[in-house]
Coordinates of C-alpha atoms and ligand atoms in Angstrom, one line a residue:
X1 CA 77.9 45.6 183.0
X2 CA 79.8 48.5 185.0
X3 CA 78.6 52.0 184.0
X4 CA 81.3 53.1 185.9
X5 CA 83.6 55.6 183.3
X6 CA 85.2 57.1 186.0
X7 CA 89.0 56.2 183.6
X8 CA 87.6 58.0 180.7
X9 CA 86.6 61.2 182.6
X10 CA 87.9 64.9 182.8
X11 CA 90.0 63.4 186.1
X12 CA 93.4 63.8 187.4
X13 CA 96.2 64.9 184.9
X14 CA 93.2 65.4 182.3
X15 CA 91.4 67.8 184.8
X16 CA 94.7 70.1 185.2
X17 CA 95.5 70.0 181.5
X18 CA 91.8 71.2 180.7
X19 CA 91.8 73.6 184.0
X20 CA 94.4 75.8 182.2
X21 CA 92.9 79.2 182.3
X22 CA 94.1 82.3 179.6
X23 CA 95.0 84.5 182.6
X24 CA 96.5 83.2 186.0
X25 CA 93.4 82.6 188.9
X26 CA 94.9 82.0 192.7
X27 CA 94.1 79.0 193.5
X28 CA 93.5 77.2 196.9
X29 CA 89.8 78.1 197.9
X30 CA 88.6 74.3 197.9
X31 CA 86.8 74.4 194.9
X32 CA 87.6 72.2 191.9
X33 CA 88.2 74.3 188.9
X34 CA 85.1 73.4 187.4
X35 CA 83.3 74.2 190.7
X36 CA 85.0 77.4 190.0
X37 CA 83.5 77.6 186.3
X38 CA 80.0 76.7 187.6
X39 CA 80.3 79.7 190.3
X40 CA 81.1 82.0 188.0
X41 CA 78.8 81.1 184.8
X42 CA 76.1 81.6 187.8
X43 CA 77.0 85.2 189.1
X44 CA 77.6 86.3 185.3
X45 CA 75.1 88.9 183.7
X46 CA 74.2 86.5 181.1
X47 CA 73.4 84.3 183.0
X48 CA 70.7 86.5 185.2
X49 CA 69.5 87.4 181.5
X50 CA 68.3 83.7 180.9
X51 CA 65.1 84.6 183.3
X52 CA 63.7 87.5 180.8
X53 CA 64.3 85.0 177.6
X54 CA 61.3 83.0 176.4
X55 CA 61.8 79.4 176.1
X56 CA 59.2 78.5 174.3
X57 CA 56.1 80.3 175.6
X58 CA 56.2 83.9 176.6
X59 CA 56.0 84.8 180.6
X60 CA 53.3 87.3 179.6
X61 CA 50.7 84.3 179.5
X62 CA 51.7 82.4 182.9
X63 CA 53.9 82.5 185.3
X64 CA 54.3 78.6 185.2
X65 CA 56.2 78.0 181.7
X66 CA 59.5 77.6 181.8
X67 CA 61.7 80.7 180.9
X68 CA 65.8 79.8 179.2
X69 CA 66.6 80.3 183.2
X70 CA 64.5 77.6 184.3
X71 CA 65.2 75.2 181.5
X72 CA 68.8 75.7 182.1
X73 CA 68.2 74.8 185.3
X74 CA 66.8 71.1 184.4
X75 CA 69.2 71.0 181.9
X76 CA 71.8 71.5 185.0
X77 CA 69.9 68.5 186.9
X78 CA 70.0 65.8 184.1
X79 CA 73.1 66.7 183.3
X80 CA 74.5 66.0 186.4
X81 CA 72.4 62.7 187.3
X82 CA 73.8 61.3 183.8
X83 CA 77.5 62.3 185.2
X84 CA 77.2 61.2 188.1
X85 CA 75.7 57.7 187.3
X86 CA 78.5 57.5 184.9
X87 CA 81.6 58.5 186.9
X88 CA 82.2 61.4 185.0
X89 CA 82.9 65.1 186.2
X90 CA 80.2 66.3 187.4
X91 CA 81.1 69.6 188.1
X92 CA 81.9 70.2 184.5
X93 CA 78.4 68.8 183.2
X94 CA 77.0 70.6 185.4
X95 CA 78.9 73.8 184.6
X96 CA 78.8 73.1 180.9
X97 CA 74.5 72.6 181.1
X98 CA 74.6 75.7 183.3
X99 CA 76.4 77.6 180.1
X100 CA 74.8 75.9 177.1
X101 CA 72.3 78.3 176.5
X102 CA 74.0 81.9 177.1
X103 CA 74.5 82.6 173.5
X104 CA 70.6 82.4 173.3
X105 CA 68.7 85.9 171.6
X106 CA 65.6 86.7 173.3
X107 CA 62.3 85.1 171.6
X108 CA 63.7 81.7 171.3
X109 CA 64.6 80.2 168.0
X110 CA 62.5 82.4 166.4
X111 CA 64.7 85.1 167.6
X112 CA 68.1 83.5 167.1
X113 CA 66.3 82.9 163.0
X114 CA 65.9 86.5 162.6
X115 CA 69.1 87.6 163.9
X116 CA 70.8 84.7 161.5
X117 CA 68.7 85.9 158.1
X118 CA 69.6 89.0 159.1
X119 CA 73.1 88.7 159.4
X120 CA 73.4 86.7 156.5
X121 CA 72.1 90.0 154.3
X122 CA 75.5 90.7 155.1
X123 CA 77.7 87.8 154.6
X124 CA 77.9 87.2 158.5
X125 CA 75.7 84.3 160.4
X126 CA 74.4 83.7 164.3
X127 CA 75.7 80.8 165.7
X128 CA 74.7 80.3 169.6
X129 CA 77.4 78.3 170.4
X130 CA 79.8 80.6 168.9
X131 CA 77.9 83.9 170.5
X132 CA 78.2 82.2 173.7
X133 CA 82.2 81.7 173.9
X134 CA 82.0 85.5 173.0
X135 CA 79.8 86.2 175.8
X136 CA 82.5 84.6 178.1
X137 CA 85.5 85.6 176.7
X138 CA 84.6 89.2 176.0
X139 CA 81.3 90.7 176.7
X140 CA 81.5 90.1 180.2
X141 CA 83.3 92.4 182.7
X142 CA 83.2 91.7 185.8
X143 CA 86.7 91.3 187.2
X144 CA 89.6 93.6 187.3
X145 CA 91.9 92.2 185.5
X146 CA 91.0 90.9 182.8
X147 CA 87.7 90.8 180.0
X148 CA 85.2 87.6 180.3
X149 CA 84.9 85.0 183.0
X150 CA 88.0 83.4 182.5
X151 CA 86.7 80.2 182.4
X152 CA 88.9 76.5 182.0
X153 CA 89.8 74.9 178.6
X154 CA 87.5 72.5 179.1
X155 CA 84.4 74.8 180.0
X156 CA 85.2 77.1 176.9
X157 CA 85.7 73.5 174.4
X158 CA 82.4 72.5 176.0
X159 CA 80.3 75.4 175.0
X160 CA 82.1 75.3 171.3
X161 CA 81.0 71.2 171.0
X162 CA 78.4 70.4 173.1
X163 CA 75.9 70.4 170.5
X164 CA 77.7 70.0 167.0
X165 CA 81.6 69.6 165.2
X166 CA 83.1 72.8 163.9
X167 CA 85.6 72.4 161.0
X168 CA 89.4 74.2 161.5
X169 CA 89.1 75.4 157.9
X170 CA 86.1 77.0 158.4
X171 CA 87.4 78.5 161.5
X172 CA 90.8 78.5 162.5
X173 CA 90.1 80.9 165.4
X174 CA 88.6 78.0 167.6
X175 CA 92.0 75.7 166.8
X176 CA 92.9 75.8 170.7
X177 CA 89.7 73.3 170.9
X178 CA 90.6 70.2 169.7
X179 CA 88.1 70.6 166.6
X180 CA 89.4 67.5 164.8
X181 CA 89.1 65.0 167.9
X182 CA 85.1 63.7 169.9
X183 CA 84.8 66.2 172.9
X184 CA 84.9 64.8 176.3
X185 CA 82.1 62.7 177.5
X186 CA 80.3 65.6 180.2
X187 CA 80.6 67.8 177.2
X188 CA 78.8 64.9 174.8
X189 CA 76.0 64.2 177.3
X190 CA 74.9 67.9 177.4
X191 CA 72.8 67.7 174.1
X192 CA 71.2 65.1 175.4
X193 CA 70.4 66.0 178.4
X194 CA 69.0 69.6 176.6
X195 CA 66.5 67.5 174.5
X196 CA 65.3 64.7 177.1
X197 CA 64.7 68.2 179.5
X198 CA 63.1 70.2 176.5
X199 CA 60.8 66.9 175.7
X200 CA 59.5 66.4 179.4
X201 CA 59.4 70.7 179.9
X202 CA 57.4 71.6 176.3
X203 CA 55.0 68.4 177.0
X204 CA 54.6 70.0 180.1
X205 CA 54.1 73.4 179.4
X206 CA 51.9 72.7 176.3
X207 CA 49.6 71.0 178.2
X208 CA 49.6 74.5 181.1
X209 CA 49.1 77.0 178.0
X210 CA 46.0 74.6 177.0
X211 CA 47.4 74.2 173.3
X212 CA 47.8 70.5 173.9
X213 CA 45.5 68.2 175.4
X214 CA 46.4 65.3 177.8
X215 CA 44.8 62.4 175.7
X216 CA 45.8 63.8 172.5
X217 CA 49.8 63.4 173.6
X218 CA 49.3 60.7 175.5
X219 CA 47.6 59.1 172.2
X220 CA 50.4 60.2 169.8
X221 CA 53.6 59.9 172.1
X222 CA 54.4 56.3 173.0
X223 CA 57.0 56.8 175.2
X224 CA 55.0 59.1 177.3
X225 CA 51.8 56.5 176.8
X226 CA 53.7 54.1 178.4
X227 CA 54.9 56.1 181.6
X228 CA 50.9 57.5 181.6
X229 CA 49.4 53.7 181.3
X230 CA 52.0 52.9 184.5
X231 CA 51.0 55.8 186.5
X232 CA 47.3 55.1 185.9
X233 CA 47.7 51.3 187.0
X234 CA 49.3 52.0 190.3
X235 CA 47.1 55.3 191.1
X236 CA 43.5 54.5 189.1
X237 CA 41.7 57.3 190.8
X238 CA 43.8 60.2 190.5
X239 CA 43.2 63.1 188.3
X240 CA 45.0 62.6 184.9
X241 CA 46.5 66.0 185.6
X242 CA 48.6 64.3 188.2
X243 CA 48.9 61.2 186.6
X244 CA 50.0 63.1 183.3
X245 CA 52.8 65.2 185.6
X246 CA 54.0 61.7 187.0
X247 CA 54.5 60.3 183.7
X248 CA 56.5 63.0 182.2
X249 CA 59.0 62.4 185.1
X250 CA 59.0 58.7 184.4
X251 CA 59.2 59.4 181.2
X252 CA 62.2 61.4 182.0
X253 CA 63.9 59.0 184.0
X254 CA 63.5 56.2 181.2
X255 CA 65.1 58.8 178.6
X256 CA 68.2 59.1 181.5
X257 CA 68.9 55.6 182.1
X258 CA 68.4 54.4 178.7
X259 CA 71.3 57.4 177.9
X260 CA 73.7 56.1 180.8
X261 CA 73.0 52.2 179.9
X262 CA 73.3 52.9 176.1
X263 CA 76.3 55.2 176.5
X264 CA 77.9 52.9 179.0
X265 CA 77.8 49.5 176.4
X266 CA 78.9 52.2 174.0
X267 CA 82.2 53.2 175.6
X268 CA 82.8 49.4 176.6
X269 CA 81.8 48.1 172.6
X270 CA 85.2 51.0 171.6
X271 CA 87.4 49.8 174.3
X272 CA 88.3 53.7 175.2
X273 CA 89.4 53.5 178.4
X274 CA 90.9 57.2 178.8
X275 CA 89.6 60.4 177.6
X276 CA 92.7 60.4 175.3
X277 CA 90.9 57.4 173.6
X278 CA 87.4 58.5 173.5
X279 CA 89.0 62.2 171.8
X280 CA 90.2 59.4 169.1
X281 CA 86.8 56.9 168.6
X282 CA 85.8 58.1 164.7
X283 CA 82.0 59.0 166.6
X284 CA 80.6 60.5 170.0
X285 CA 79.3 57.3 171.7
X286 CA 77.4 59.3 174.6
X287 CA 73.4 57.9 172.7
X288 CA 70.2 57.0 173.1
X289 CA 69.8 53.4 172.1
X290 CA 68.1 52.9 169.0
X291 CA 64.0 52.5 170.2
X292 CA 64.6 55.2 172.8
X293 CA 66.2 57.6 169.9
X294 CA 63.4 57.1 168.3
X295 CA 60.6 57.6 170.6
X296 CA 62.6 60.9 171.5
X297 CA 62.4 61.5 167.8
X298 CA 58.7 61.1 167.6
X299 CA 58.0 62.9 170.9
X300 CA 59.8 65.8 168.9
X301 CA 57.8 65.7 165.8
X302 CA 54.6 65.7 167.9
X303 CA 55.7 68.8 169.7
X304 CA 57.2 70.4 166.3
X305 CA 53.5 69.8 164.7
X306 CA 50.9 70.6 167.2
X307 CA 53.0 73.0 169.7
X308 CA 55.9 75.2 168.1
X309 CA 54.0 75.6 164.2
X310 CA 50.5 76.2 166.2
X311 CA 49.1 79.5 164.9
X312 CA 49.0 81.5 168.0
X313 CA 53.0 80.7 168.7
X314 CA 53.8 81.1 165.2
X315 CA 51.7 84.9 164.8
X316 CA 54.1 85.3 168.3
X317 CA 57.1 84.2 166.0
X318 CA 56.1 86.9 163.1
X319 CA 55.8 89.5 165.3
X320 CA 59.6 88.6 167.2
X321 CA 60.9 88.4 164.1
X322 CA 59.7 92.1 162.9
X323 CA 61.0 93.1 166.1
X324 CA 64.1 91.9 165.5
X325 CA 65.0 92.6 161.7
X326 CA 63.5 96.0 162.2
X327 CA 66.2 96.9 165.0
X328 CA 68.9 95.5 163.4
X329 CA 68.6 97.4 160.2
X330 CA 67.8 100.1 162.0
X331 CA 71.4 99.7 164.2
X332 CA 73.0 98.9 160.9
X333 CA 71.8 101.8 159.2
X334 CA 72.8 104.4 162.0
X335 CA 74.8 103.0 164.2
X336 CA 75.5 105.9 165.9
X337 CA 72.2 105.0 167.9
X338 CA 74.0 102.3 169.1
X339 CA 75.4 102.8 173.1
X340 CA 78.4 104.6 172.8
X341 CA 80.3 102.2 174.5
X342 CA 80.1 100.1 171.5
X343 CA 82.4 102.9 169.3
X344 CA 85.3 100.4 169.1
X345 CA 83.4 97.5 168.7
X346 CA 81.9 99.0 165.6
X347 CA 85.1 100.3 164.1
X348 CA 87.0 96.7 165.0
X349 CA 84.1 94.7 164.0
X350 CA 81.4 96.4 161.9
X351 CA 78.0 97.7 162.6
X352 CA 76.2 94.4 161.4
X353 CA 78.1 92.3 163.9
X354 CA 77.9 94.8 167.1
X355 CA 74.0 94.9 166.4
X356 CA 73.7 91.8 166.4
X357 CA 75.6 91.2 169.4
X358 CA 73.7 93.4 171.4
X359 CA 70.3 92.1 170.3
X360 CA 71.2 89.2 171.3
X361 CA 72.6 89.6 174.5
X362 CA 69.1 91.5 175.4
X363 CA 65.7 90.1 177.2
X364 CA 62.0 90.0 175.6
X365 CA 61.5 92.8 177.4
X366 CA 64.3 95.0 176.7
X367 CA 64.3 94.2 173.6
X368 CA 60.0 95.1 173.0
X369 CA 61.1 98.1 174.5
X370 CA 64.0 98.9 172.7
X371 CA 61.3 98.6 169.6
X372 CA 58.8 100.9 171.2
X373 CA 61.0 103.6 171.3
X374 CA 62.2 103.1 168.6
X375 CA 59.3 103.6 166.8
X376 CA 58.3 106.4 168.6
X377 CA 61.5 108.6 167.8
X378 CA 60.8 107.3 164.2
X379 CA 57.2 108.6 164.3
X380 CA 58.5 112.3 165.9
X381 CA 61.0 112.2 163.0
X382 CA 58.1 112.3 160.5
X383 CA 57.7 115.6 159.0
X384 CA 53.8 117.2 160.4
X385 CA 50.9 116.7 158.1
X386 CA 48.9 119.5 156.9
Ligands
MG401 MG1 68.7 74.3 175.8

């Protein structure tokens, strides 16, 4: 079987349809327009932001775990093996891994929770898909003439549907994006490559903060058991430290072919053999196959259980969730402590939208600070006791 989808990739009069930009770029610098995208997603502010946001652990406790930069960044290297061993554009899976997490708050998903409960006290919701095509559209200024990055059709439908399906009803403001046809095939593999990445990082970085044990995931994980048992035949004296590292990489690597072999016999089962065809197939065909999804699946659980509801992560998730709710209503309740930059943005948009936009485009750090002073100004503002 070819795995060769080189027809049904963002290619030729696909690529310059989806290059379209909202304002004119000079062309002509050798790049490919996604090349273009990538470069600029890299030099944006947001982007530089992604070191100060927790992943899953904090950067407080070592300076090993992966921060939303570094993820991104193996996100980024996945991506672009699964392209490449596909045919498809890898520029624009690389540029759309490189983007898929800039619409992330600080302190993870607990952060991104707090800042959607809150905004739903006021008939609003967080969306990071949806925060991150504002990010690029808008909140970044960096070139003269114009507001955001810029950035091609096909990088701004790619941050809108990497992950999910929005409906036009629901909002009409993203109908430029194709909402009622299956996203191009770099866009489809990005979720993928986000979770096989997340699996083999969190494994990973649970066992580094010592809340997981090497047996104990290598006992209740059977894809990883598998990769550990292979690792441990062919090197039977070395330190299961080593031989648990090796078999999170194999394991990675099983989790990548299986996603190129599986999406391959999907694309060939649909007969698409242009992009215009896969936009039309009723269902995204870039999978797992079924045992894989499913060892991915429990490999989740696992981590969901022991790792992200463990008690010490979950007091950090109480107190980034006070941090949060306390600011915004604060920022909703006098805006006028808002940056004055934000003025317009307040008046256009409201103050429960503006404070949530800049919490989220802020780091841990900022952010902890942001609440330390906070409280501080609150505390002078008391009235003296007797
Ligand atoms: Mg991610």
């Amino acid at each position: 079987m070819s795995l060769n989808l080189h027809g049904c990739g963002v290619f030729g009069a696909e690529e310059q349809r989806l290059a379209r930009r909202v304002f004119p770029a000079p062309a002509g610098d050798g790049r490919s327009p996604f090349e273009r995208d990538r470069d600029r997603v890299v030099q944006s502010r947001a982007f530089r932001r992604l070191a100060g946001k927790t992943q899953v652990f904090t950067s407080r406790a070592s300076d090993h775990f992966r921060s939303r930069l570094t993820h991104t960044i193996e996100v980024a290297q996945v991506a672009r093996q699964i392209a490449a061993a596909l045919g498809l554009n890898a520029d624009l899976a690389e540029t759309l891994a490189l983007v898929h997490d800039i619409g992330h708050p600080p302190f993870g998903h607990a952060g991104e929770r707090a800042l959607d409960r809150c905004l739903r006290r006021h008939g609003l919701s967080f969306d990071h898909n949806l925060h991150a095509l504002r990010i690029v559209e808008h909140f970044e200024q960096r070139y003269a003439g114009h507001r955001g990055l810029n950035l091609t059709l096909a990088t701004r439908e790619g941050i809108i549907k990497h992950s999910r399906d929005y409906d036009v009803a629901q909002h009409p403001e993203l109908a430029e994006y194709f909402l009622d046809q299956r996203p191009p095939l770099e866009a489809q593999i990005i979720d993928l490559a986000d979770e096989i990445a997340y699996l083999t990082a969190d494994l990973d970085d649970g066992v580094e903060s010592g809340l997981l044990e090497i047996d104990h995931a290598v006992g209740h994980v059977r894809i990883l058991r598998r990769s550990f048992e292979a690792v441990r035949r062919a090197h039977p004296a070395a330190e299961d430290k080593y031989v648990f590292h090796d078999a999170l990489q194999t394991m990675q690597k099983t989790l990548v072919l299986d996603l190129v072999r599986q999406t391959a016999e999907n694309v060939r089962a649909s007969a698409a053999t242009t992009l215009a065809e896969i936009r039309a197939l009723p269902m995204r065909v870039a999978r797992l196959s079924p045992q894989a999804e499913e060892e991915r699946g429990e490999g989740k659980r696992y981590l969901f259980e022991t790792l992200y509801t463990c008690p010490l992560l979950e007091r950090e998730h109480a107190k980034a969730e006070a941090v949060v709710t306390e600011l915004f209503d604060l920022w909703v309740r006098e805006p006028e402590q808002l940056p004055g930059a934000y003025t317009e943005e307040i008046e256009a948009e409201g103050a429960p939208r503006v404070a949530a936009d800049y919490i989220a485009g802020m780091t841990d750090n900022f952010i902890l600070q942001q609440y330390e002073d906070a409280r501080e100004c609150s505390d002078h503002a008391e009235p003296a006791r007797e």
